[in-house]
PDB file of C-alpha atoms and ligand atoms in Angstrom:
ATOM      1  CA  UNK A   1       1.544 -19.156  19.365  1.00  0.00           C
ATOM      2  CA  UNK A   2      -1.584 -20.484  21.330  1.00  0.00           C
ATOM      3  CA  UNK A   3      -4.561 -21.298  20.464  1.00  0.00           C
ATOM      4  CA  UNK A   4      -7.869 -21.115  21.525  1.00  0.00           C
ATOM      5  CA  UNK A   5     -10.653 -23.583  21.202  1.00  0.00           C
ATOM      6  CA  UNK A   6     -14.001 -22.328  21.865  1.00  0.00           C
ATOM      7  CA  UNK A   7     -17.306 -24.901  22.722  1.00  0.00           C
ATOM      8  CA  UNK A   8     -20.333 -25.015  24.879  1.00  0.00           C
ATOM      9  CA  UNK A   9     -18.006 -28.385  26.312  1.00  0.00           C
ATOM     10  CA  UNK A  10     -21.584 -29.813  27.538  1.00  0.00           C
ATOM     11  CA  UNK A  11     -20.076 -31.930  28.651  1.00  0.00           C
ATOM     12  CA  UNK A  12     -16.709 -31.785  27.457  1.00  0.00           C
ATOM     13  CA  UNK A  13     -15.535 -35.254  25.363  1.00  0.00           C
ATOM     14  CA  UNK A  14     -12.693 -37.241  23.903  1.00  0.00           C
ATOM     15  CA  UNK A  15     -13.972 -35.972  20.182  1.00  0.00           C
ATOM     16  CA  UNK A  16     -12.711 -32.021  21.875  1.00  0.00           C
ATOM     17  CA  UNK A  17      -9.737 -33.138  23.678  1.00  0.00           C
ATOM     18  CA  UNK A  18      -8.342 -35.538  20.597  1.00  0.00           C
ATOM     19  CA  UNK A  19      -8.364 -32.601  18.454  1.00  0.00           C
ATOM     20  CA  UNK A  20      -7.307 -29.970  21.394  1.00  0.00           C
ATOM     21  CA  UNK A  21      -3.932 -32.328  21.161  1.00  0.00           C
ATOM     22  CA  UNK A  22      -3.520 -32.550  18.172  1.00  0.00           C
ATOM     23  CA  UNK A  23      -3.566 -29.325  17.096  1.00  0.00           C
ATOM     24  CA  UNK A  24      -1.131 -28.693  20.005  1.00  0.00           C
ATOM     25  CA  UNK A  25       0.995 -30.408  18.348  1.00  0.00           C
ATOM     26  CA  UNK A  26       0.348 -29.763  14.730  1.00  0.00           C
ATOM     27  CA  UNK A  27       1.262 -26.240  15.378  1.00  0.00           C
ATOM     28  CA  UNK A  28       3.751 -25.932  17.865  1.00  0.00           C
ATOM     29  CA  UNK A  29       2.024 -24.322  20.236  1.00  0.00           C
ATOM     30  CA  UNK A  30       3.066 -23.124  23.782  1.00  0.00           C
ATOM     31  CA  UNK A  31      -0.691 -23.426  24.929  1.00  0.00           C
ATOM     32  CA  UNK A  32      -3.754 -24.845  24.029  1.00  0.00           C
ATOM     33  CA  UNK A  33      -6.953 -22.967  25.763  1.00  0.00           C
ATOM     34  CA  UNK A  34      -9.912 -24.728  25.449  1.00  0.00           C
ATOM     35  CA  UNK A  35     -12.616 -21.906  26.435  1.00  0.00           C
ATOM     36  CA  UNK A  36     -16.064 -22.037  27.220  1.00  0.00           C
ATOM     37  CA  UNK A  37     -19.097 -20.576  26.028  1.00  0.00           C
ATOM     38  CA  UNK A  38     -20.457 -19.024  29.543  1.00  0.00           C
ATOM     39  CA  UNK A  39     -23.465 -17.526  27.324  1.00  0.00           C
ATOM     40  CA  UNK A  40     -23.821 -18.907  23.839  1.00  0.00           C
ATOM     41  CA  UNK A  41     -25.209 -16.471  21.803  1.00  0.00           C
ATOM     42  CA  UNK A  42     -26.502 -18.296  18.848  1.00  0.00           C
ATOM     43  CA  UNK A  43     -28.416 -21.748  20.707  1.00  0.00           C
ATOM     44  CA  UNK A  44     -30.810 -22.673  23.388  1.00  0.00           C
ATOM     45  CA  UNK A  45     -28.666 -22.073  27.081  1.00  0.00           C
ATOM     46  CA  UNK A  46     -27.722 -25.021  28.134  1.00  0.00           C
ATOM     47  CA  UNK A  47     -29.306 -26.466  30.647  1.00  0.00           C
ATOM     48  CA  UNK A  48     -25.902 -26.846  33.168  1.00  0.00           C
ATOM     49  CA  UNK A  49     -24.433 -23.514  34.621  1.00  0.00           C
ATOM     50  CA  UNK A  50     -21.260 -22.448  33.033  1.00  0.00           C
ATOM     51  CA  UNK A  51     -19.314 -22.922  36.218  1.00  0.00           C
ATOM     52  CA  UNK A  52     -20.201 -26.842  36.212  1.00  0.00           C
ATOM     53  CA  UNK A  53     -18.858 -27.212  32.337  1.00  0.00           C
ATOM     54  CA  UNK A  54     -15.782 -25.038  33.012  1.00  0.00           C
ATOM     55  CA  UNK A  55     -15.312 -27.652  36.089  1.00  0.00           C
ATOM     56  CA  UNK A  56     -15.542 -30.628  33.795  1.00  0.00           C
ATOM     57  CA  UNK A  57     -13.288 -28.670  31.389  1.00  0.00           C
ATOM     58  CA  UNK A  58     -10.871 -28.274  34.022  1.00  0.00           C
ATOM     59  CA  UNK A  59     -11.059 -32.045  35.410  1.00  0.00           C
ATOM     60  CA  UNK A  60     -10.428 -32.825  31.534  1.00  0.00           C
ATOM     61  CA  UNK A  61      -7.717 -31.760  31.016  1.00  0.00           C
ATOM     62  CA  UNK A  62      -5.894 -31.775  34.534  1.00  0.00           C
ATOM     63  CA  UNK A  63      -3.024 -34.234  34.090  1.00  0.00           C
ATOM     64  CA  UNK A  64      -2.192 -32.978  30.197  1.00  0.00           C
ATOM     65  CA  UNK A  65       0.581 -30.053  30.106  1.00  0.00           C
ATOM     66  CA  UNK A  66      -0.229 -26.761  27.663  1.00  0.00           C
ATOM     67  CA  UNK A  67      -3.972 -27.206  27.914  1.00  0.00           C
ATOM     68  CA  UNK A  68      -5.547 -24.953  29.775  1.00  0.00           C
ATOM     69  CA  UNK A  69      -8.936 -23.788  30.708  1.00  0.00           C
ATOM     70  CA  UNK A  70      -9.483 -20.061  30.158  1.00  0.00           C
ATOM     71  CA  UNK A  71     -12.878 -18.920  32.093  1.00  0.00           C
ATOM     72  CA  UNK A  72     -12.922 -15.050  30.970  1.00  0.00           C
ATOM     73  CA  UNK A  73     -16.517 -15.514  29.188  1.00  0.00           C
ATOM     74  CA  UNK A  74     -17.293 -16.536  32.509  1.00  0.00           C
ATOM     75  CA  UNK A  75     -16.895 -12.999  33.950  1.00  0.00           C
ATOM     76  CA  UNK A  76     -18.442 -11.048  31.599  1.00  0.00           C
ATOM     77  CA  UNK A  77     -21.966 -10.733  31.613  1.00  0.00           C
ATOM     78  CA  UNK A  78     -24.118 -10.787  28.710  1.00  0.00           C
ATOM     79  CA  UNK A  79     -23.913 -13.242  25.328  1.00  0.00           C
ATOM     80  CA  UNK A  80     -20.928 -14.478  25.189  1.00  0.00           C
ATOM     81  CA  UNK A  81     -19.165 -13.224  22.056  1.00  0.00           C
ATOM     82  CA  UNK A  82     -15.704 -14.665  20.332  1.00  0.00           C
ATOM     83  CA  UNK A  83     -14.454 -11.085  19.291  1.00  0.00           C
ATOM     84  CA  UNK A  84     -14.866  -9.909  22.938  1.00  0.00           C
ATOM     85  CA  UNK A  85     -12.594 -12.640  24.410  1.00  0.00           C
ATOM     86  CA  UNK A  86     -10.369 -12.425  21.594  1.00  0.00           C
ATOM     87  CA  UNK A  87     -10.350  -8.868  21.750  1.00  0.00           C
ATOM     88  CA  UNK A  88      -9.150  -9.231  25.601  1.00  0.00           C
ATOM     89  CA  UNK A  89      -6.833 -12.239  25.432  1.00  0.00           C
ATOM     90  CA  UNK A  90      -5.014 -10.087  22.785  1.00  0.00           C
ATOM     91  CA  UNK A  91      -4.236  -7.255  25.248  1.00  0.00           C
ATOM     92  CA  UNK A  92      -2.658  -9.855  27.741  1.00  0.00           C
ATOM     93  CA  UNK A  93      -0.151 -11.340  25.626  1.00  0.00           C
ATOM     94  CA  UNK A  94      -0.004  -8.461  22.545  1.00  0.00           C
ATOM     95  CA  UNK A  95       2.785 -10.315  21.492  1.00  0.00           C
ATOM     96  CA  UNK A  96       1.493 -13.949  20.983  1.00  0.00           C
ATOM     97  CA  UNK A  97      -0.166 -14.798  17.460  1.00  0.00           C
ATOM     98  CA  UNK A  98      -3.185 -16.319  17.997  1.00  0.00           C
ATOM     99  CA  UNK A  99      -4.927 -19.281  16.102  1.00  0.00           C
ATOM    100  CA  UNK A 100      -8.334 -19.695  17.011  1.00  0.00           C
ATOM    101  CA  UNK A 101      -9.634 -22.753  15.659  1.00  0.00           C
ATOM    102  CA  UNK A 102     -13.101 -23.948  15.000  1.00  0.00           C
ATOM    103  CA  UNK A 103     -14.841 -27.165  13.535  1.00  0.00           C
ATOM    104  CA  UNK A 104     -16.593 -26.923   9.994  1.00  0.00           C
ATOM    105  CA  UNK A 105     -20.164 -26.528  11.419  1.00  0.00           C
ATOM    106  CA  UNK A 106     -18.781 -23.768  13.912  1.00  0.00           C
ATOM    107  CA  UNK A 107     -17.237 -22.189  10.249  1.00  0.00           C
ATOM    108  CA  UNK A 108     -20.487 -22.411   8.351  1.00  0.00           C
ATOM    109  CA  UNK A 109     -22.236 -20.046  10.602  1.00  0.00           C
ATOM    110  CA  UNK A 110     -19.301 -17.782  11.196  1.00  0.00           C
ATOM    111  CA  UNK A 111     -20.886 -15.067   8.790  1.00  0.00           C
ATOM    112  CA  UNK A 112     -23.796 -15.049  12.001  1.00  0.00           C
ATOM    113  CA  UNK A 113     -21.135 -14.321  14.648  1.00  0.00           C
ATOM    114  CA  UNK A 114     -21.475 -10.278  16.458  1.00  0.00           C
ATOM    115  CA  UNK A 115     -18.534  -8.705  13.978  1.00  0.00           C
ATOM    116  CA  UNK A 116     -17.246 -11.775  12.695  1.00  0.00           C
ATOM    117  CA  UNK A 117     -14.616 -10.215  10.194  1.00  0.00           C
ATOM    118  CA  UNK A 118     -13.044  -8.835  13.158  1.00  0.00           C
ATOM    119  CA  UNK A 119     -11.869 -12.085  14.233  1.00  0.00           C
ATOM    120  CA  UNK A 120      -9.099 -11.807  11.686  1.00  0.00           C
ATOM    121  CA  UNK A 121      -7.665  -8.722  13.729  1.00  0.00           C
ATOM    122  CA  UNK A 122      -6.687 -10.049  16.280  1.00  0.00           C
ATOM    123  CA  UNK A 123      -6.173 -13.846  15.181  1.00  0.00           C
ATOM    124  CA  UNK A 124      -5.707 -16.382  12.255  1.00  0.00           C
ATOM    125  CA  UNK A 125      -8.843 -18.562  12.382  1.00  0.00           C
ATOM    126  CA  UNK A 126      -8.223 -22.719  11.217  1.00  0.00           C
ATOM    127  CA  UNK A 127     -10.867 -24.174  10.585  1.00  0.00           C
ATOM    128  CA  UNK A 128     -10.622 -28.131  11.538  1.00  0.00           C
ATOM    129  CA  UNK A 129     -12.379 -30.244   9.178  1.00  0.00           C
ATOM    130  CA  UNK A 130     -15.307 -32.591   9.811  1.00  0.00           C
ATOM    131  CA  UNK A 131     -15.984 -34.854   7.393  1.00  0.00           C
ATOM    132  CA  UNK A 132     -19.600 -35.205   7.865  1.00  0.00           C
ATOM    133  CA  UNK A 133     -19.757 -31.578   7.120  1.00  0.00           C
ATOM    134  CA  UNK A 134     -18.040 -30.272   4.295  1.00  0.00           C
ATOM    135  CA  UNK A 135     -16.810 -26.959   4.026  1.00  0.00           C
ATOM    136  CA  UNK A 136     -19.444 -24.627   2.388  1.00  0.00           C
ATOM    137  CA  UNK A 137     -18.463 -22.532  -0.396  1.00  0.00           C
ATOM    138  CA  UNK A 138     -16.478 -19.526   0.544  1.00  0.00           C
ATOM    139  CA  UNK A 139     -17.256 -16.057  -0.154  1.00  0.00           C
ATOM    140  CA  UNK A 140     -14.193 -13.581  -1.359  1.00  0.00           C
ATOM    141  CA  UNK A 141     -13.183 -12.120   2.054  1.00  0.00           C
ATOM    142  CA  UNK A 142     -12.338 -16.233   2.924  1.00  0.00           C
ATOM    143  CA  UNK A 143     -10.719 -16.452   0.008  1.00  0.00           C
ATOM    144  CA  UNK A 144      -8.246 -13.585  -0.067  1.00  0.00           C
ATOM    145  CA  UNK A 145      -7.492 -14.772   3.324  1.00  0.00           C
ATOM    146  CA  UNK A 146      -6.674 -18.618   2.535  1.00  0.00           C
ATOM    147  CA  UNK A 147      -3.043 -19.232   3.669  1.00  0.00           C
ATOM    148  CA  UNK A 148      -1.706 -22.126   1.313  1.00  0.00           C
ATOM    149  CA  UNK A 149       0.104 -24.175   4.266  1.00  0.00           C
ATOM    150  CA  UNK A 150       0.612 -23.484   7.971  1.00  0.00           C
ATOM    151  CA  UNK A 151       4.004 -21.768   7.708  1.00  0.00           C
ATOM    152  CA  UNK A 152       1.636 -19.034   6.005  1.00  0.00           C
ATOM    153  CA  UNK A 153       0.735 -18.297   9.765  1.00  0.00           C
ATOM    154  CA  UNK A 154       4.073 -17.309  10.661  1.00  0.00           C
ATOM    155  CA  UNK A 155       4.535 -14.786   8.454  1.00  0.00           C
ATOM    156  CA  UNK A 156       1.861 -12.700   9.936  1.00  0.00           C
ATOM    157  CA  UNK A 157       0.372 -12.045  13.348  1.00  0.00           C
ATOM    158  CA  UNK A 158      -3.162 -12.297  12.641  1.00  0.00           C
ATOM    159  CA  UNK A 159      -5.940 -12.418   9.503  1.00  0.00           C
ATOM    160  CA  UNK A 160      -5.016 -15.401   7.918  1.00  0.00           C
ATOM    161  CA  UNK A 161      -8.018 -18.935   7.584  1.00  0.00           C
ATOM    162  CA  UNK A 162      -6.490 -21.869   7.258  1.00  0.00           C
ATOM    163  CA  UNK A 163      -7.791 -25.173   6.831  1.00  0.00           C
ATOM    164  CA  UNK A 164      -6.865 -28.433   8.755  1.00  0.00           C
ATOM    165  CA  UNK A 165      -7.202 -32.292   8.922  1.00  0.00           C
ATOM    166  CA  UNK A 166      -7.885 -33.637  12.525  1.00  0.00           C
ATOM    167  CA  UNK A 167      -8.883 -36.996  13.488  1.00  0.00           C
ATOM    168  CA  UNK A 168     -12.586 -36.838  13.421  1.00  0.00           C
ATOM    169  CA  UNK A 169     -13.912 -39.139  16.541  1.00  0.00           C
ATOM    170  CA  UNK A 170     -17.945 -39.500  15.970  1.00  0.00           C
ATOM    171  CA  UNK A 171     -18.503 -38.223  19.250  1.00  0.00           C
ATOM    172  CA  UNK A 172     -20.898 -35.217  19.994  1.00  0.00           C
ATOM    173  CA  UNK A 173     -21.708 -34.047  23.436  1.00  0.00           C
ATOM    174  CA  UNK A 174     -25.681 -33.795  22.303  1.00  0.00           C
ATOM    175  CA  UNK A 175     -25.411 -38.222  22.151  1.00  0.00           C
ATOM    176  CA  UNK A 176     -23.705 -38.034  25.669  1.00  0.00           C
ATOM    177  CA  UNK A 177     -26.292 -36.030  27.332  1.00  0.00           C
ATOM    178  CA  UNK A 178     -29.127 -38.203  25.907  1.00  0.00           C
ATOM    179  CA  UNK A 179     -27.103 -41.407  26.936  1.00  0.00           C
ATOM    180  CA  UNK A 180     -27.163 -40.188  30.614  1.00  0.00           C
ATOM    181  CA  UNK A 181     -30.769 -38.896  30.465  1.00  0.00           C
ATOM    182  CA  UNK A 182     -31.937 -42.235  29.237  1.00  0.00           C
ATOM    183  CA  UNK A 183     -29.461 -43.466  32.203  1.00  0.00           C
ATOM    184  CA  UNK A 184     -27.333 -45.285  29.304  1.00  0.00           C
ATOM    185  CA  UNK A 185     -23.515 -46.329  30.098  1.00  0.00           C
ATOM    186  CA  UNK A 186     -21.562 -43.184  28.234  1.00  0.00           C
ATOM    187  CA  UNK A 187     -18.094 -44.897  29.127  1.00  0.00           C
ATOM    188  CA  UNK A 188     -15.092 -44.123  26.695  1.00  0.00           C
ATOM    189  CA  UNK A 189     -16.668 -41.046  25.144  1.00  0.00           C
ATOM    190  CA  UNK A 190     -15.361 -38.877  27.780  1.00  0.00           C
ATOM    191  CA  UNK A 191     -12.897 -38.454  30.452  1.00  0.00           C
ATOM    192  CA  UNK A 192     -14.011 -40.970  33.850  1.00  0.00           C
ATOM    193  CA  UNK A 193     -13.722 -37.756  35.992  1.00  0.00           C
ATOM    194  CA  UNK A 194     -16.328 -35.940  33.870  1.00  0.00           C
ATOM    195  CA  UNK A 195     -18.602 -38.940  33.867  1.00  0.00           C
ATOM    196  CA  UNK A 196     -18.052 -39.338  38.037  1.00  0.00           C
ATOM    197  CA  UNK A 197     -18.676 -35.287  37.855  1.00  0.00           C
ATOM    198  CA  UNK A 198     -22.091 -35.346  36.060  1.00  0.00           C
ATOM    199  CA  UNK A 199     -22.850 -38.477  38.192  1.00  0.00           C
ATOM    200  CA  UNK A 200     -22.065 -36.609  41.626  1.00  0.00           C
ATOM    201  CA  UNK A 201     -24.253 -33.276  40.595  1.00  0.00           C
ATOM    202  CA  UNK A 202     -27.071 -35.257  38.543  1.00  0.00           C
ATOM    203  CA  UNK A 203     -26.674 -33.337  35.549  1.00  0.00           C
ATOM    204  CA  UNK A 204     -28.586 -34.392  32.180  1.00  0.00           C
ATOM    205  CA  UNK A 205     -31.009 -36.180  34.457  1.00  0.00           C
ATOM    206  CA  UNK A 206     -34.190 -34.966  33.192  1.00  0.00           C
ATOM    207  CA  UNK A 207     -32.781 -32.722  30.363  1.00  0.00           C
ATOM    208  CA  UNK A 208     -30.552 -33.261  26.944  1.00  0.00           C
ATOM    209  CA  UNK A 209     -30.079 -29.627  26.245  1.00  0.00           C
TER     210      UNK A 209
HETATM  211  P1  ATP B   1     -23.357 -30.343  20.830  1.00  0.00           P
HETATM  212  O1  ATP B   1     -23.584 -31.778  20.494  1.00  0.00           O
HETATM  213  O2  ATP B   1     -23.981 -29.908  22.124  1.00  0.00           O
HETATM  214  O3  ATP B   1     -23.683 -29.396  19.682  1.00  0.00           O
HETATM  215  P2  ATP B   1     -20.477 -30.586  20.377  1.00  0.00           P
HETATM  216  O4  ATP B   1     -20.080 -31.968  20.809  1.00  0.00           O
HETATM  217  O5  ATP B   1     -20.575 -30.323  18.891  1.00  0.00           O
HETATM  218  O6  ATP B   1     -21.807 -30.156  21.135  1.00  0.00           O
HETATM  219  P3  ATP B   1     -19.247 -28.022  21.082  1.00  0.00           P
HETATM  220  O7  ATP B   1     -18.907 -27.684  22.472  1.00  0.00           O
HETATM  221  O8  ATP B   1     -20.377 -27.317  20.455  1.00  0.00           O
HETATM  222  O9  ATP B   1     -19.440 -29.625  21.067  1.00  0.00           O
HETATM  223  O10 ATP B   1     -17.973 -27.982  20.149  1.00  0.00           O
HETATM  224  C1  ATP B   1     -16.863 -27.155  20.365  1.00  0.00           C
HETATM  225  C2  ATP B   1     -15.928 -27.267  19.179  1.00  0.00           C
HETATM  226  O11 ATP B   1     -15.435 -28.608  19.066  1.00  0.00           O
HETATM  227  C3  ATP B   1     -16.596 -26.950  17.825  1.00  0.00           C
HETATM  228  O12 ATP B   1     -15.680 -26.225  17.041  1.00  0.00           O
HETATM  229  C4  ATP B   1     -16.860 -28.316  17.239  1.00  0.00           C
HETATM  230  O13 ATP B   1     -16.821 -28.274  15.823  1.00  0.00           O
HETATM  231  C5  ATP B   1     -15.714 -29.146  17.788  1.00  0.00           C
HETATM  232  N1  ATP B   1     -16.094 -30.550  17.964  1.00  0.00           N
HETATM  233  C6  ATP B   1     -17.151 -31.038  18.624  1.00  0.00           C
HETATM  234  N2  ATP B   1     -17.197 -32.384  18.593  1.00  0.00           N
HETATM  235  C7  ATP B   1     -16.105 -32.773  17.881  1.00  0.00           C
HETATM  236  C8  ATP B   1     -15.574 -34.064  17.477  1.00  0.00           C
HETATM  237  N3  ATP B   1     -16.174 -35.210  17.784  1.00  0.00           N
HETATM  238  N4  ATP B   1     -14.439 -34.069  16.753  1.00  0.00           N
HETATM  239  C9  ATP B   1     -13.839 -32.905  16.425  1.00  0.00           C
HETATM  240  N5  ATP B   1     -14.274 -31.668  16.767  1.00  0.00           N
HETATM  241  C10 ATP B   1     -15.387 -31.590  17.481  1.00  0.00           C
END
């Protein structure tokens, strides 16, 4: 199985990489991919190129085994939608399940994403809970689709939603970028090779988005 976790990563933080583990773990998988949003369809662009966050992705998550960084939204022009890059990771490894797995807030607007029910063809979706936002009701499609534990994802290759606990670290990159904007010390809320990154290319200077 691998799994993909999608996010603007602007920057990238310990509240993403403490979950990208522990799902890695949770579910067995042979690889993580955390990928980012070159073009995010449904917010304000951010104000750092999607090069420089795929860079601090990358920097992340360089000494941890089975995550990787996968940069297809990258090459693709246009907004950047899920179903496309699901749509082509699934034709590189057609035989792989894939669990793509997205926070509760992500979840809540999934109804907005470009041809969101066709997520489920081509993946099992988990959603990881936050606790500061609770999961809103679900409509029936959801609900015919609930698997009742995470063996449930074995037994097919794709459509299934899921839901699962992760350590919750009250971390969000929008804090970080105002901490280095107001020039603010954001140590031990991300990786030290990030924070030397943003430092060395000035990003979040003038800007939080
Ligand atoms: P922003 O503050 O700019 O909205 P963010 O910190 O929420 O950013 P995203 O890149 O938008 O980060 O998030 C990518 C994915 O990681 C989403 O599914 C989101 O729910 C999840 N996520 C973000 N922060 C945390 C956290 N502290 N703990 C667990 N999951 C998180």
């Amino acid at each position: 199985m691998i799994g993909i976790l999608g996010g603007t990563f602007n920057p990238i933080h310990f509240g993403h990489l403490r979950v990208a583990i522990e799902v890695k773990e949770s579910f067995h998988l042979a690889e993580l991919r955390l990928l980012p949003c070159a073009c995010p369809p449904h917010r304000e662009q951010p104000s750092v190129s999607a090069h420089q966050r795929a860079a601090m992705v990358k920097l992340a998550i360089a000494k941890h085994p089975g995550l990787f960084c996968d940069e297809r939204e990258l090459q693709r022009p246009g907004p950047s939608y899920m179903v496309d890059s699901l749509q082509s990771l699934k034709q590189e490894v057609a035989d792989e399940t894939l669990l793509l797995f997205i926070g509760t807030d992500a979840f809540s607007q999934l109804t907005s994403w470009s041809r969101w029910q066709q997520l489920f063809t081509y993946a099992h979706v988990v959603v990881m809970v936050r606790p500061e936002n609770p999961l809103p009701l679900m409509q029936p499609f959801f609900l015919e689709r609930l698997a009742q534990d995470a063996n449930d994802l074995t037994l097919s290759p794709h459509g299934k939603l899921h839901i699962h606990s992760v350590t919750q670290l009250a971390i969000s990159a929008t804090t970080i970028r105002t901490l280095f904007a107001e020039q603010h010390n954001p140590s031990f809320l991300l990786p030290d090779a990030v924070i030397e990154y943003i430092q060395q290319h000035q990003l979040y200077h003038h800007t939080v988005r």
